[in-house]
Coordinates of C-alpha atoms in Angstrom, one line a residue:
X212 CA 17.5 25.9 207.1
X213 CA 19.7 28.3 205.8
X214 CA 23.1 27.0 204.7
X215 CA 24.7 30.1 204.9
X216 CA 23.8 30.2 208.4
X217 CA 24.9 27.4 209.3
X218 CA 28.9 27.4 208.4
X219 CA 29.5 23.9 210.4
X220 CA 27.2 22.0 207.7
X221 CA 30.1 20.8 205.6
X222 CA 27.4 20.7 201.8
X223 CA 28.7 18.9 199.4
X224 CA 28.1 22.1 196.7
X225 CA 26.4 25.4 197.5
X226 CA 23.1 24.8 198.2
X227 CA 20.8 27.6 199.8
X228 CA 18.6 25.2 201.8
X229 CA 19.2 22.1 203.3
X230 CA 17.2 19.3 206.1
X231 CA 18.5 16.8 208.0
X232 CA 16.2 13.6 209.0
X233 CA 17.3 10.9 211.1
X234 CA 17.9 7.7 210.3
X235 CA 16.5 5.0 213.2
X236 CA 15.4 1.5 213.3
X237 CA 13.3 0.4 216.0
X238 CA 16.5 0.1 218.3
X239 CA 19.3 1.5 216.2
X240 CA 20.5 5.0 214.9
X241 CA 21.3 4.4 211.7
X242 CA 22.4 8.2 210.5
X243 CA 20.8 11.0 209.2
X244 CA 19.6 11.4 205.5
X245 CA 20.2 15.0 204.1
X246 CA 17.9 17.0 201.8
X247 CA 19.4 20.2 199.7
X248 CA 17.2 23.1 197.7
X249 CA 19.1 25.5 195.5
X250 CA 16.4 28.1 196.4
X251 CA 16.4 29.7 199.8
X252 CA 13.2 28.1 201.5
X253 CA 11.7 27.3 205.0
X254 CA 10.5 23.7 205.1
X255 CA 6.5 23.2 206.0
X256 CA 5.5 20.8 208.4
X257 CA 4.2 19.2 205.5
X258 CA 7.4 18.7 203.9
X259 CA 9.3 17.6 207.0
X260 CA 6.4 14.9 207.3
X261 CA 6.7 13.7 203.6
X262 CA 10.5 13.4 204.4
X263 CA 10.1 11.6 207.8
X264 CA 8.5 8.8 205.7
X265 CA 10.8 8.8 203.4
X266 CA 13.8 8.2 206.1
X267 CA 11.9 5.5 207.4
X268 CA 12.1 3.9 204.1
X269 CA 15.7 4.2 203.8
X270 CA 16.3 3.0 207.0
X271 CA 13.9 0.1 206.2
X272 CA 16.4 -0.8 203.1
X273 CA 19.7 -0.3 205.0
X274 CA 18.6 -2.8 207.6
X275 CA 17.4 -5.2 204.8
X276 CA 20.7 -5.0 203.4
X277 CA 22.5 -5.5 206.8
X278 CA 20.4 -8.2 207.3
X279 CA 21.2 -10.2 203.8
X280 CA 24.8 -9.7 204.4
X281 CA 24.4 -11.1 208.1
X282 CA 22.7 -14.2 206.7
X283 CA 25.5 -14.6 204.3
X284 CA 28.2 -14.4 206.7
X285 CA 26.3 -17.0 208.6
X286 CA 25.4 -19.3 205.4
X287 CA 29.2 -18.8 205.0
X288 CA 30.5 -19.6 208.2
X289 CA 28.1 -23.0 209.0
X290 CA 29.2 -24.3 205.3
X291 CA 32.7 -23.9 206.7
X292 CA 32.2 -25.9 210.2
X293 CA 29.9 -28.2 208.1
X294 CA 33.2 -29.1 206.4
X295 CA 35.4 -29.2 209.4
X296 CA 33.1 -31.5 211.2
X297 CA 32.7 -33.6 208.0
X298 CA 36.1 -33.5 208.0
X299 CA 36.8 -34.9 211.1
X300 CA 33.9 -37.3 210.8
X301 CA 35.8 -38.7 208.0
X302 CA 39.2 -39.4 210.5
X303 CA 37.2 -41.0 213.0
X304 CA 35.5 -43.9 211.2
X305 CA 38.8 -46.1 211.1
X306 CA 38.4 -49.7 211.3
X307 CA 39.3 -51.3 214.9
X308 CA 42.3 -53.2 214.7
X309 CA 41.2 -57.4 215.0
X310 CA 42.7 -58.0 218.3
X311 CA 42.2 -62.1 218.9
X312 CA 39.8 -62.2 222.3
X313 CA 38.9 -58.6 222.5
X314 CA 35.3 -57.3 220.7
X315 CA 36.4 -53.4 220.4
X316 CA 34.4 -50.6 219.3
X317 CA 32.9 -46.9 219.4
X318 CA 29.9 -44.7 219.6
X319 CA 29.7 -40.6 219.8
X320 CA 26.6 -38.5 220.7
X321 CA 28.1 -35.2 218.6
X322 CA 25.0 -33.5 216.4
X323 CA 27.0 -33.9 212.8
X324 CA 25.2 -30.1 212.1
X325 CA 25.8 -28.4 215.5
X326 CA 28.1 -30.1 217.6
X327 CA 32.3 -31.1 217.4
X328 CA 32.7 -34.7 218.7
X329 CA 35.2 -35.4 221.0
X330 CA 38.1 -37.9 219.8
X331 CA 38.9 -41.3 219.9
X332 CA 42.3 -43.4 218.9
X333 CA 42.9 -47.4 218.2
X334 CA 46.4 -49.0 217.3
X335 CA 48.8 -51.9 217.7
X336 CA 52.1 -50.5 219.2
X337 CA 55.0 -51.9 218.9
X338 CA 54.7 -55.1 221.3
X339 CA 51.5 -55.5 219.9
X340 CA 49.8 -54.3 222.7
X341 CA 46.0 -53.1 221.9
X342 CA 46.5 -49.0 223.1
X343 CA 43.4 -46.9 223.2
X344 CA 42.5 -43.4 223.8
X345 CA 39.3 -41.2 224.1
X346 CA 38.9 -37.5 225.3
X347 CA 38.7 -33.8 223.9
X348 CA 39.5 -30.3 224.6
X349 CA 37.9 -27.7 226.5
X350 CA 37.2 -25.6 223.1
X351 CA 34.1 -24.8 221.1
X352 CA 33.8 -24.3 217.2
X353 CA 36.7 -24.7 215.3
X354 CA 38.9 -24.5 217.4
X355 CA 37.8 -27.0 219.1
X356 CA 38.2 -29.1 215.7
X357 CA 41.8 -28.2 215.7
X358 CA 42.3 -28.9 219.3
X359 CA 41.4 -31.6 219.4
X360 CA 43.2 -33.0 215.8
X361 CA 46.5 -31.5 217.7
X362 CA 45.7 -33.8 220.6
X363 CA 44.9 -36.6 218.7
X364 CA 48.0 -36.3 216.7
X365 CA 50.4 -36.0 219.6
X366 CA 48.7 -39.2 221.1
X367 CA 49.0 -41.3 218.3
X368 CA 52.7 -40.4 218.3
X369 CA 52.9 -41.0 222.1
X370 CA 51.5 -44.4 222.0
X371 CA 53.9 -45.5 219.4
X372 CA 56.2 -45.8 221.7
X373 CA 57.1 -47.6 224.5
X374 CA 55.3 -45.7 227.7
X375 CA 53.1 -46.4 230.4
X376 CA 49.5 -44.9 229.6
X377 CA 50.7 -42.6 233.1
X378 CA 53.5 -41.4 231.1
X379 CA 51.9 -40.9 228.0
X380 CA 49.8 -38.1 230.1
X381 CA 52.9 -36.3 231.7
X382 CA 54.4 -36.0 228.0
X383 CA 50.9 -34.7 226.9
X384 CA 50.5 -32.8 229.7
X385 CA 53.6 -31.2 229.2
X386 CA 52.9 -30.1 226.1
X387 CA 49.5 -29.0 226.3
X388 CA 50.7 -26.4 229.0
X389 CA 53.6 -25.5 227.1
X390 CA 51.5 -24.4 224.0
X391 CA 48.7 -22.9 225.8
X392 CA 47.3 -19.4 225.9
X393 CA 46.0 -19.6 229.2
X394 CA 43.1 -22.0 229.6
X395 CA 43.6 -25.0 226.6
X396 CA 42.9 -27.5 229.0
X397 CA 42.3 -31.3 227.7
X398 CA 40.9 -34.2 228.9
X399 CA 42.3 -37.9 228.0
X400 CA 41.9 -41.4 229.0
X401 CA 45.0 -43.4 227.9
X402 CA 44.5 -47.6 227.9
X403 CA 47.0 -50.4 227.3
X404 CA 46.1 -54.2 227.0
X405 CA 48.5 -56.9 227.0
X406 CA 46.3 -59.2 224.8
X407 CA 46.7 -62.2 225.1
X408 CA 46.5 -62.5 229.3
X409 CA 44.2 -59.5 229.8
X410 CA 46.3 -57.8 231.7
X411 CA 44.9 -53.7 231.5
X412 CA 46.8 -50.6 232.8
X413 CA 45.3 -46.7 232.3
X414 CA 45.7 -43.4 233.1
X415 CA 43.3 -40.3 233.1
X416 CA 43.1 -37.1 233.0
X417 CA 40.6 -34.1 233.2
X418 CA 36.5 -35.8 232.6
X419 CA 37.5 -38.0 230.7
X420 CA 37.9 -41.7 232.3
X421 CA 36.0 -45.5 232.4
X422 CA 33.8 -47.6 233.7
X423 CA 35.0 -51.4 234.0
X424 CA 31.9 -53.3 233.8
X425 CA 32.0 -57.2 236.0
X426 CA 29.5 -59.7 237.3
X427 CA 27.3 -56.8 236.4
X428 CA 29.0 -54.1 238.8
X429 CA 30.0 -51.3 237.8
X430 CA 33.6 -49.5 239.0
X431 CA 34.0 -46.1 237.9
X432 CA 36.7 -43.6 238.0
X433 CA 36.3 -40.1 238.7
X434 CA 37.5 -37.2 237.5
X435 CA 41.8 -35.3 237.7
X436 CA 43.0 -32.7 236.8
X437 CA 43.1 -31.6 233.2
X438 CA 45.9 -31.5 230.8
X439 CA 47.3 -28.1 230.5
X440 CA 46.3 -27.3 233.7
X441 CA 49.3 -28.0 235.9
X442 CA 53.0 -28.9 234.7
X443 CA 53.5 -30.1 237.4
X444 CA 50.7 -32.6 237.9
X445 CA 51.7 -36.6 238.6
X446 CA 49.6 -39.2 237.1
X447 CA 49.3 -42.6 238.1
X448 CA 48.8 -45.9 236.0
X449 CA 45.9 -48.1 237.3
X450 CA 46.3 -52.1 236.4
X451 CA 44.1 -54.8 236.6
X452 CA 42.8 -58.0 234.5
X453 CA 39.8 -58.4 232.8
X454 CA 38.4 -61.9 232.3
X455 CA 36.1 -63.1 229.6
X456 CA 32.8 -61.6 229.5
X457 CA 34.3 -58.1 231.4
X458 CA 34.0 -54.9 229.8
X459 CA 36.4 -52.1 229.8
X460 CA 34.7 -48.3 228.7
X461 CA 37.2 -45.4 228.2
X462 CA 34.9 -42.0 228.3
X463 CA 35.9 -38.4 227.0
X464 CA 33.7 -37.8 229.8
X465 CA 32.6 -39.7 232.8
X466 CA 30.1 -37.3 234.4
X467 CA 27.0 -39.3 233.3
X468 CA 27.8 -42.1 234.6
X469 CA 28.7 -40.4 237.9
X470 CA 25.8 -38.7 237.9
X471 CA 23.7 -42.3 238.5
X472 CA 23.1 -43.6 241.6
X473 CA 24.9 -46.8 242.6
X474 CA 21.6 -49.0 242.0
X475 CA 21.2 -47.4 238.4
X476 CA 25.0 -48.3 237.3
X477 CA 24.2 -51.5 238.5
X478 CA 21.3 -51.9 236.1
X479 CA 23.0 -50.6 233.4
X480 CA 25.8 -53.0 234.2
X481 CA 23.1 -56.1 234.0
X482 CA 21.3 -55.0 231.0
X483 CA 24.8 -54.3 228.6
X484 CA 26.4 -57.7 230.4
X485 CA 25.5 -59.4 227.2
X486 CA 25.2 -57.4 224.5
X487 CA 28.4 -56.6 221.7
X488 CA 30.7 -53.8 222.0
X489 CA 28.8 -51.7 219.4
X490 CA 25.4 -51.9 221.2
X491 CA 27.3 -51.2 224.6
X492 CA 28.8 -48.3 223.2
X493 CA 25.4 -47.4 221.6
X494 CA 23.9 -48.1 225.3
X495 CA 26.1 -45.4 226.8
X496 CA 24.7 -42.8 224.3
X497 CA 21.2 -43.6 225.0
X498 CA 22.0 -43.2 228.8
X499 CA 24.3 -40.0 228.3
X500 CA 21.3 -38.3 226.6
X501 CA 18.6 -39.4 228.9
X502 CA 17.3 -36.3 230.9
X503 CA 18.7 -38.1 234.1
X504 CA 22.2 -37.7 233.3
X505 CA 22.1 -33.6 232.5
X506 CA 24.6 -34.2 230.1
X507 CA 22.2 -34.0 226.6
X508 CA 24.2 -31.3 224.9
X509 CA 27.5 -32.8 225.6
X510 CA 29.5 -34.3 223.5
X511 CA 30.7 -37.4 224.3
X512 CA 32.6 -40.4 223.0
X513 CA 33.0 -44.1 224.1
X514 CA 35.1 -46.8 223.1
X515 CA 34.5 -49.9 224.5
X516 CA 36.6 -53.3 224.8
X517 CA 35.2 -56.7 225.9
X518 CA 37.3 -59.3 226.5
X519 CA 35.2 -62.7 224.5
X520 CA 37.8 -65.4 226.2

């Protein structure tokens, strides 16, 4: 066309010709790719052809390039969560405190590559009382890492001192709604064991809970409301004792379990009577990512106690 014509076409210098090809992928305009002459000229069919092959070229490059830089980005951003879940790996695999009578370990079901395992906590207080917590937040990615790490943090401080797992979770939940955005909602299973008589009390919050495992029943708790959720919310402290041979498992999430009939707890309550803690806890993955539970690509974290005497 005739660029003196055409006084909108902003040319770059004075040309006396110019065409203008789009630029397209199969789904996505991409531009236009301009063409100037310094001779005044009509453009042939011919020449609009040999240039339509030419855009689709370019086009062909610029969505090659987009593409490499995409994969980087993503290359980029896995080697990052690979490190944050590497990371927290690394601050999950403390040794269980020795607690004379009690066999205590862990198990999660998080994909190291995909997935951000929930968390899990261990300590002597003060009094010496075995205090243990399991759960996770409601976040993905991570965020989810640094949830939970905030959360795990704030426990471990909590159960330093001298509160009842019940009050443990108003402090927490306190907190969790005071620093949330909106939805940072938690879930938490709080336990403390006077040793040396057995003697267990717990709170829960949110999914997370347990399944107390004697004479090969099982008695689970169901699901509260979550941290964050609700200043407001009141939780109570359950108590009971466990005897030798019982088995006490906090969950970050108890849905698999309640997602078994009564006669299947009941098996899996016979079959883990007599095993150790670690192949209980093992157990309770196996189960969690069997088809029946619908709970495969969940994350989930157990920490079991059996009482030996």
């Amino acid at each position: 066309a005739d660029c003196a014509s055409q006084r909108s076409w902003k040319t770059p210098e004075h040309y006396a010709s110019a065409i203008c090809i789009g630029l397209s992928s199969g789904t996505t305009s991409l531009g236009t790719l301009w063409l100037f002459s310094d001779e005044l000229r009509d453009f042939e069919q011919r020449d609009i052809q040999v240039l339509e092959i030419a855009a689709e070229t370019v086009a062909m490059e610029i969505e090659r390039f987009s593409m490499l830089g995409e994969v980087s980005q993503t290359q980029a951003s896995q080697f990052a969560m690979n490190e944050l879940r590497s990371w927290q790996k690394e601050r999950s695999q403390v040794v269980p405190p020795t607690v004379d009578g009690w066999d205590v370990a862990t198990a999660d079901s998080a994909n190291s590559a995909t997935e951000v395992e929930d968390f899990h906590d261990w300590r002597l207080n003060e009094k010496m009382e075995l205090v243990l917590a399991v759960g996770g937040t409601m976040q993905n990615g991570p965020t989810a890492i640094l949830a939970n790490t905030a959360l795990k943090a704030a426990t471990q401080v909590e159960a330093d001192q001298n509160y009842s797992p019940a009050d443990m979770l108003s402090r927490l939940n306190q907190r969790q709604w005071a620093s949330s955005t909106g939805a940072d909602f938690a879930s938490l299973c709080v336990v403390k064991c006077e040793n040396q008589v057995g003697v267990i009390s717990l709170s829960h919050a949110g999914h997370a809970g347990y399944v107390l495992i004697r004479n090969e029943q099982c008695e689970l708790a169901r699901s509260q409301t979550e941290l964050g959720f609700d200043p407001d919310t009141q939780f109570e402290d359950v108590k009971f004792e466990v005897h030798a041979g019982e088995i006490l498992i906090a969950l970050s999430d108890v849905r698999p379990f309640a997602s078994l009939t009564s006669a299947e707890r009941t098996q899996f309550a016979a079959q883990v009577q007599h095993l150790t803690s670690q192949e209980i806890a093992n157990s309770v993955m196996r189960l969690a990512s069997s088809e029946n539970s619908g709970m495969a690509a969940k994350s989930l974290t157990a920490l079991v106690a059996k009482r030996n005497r």
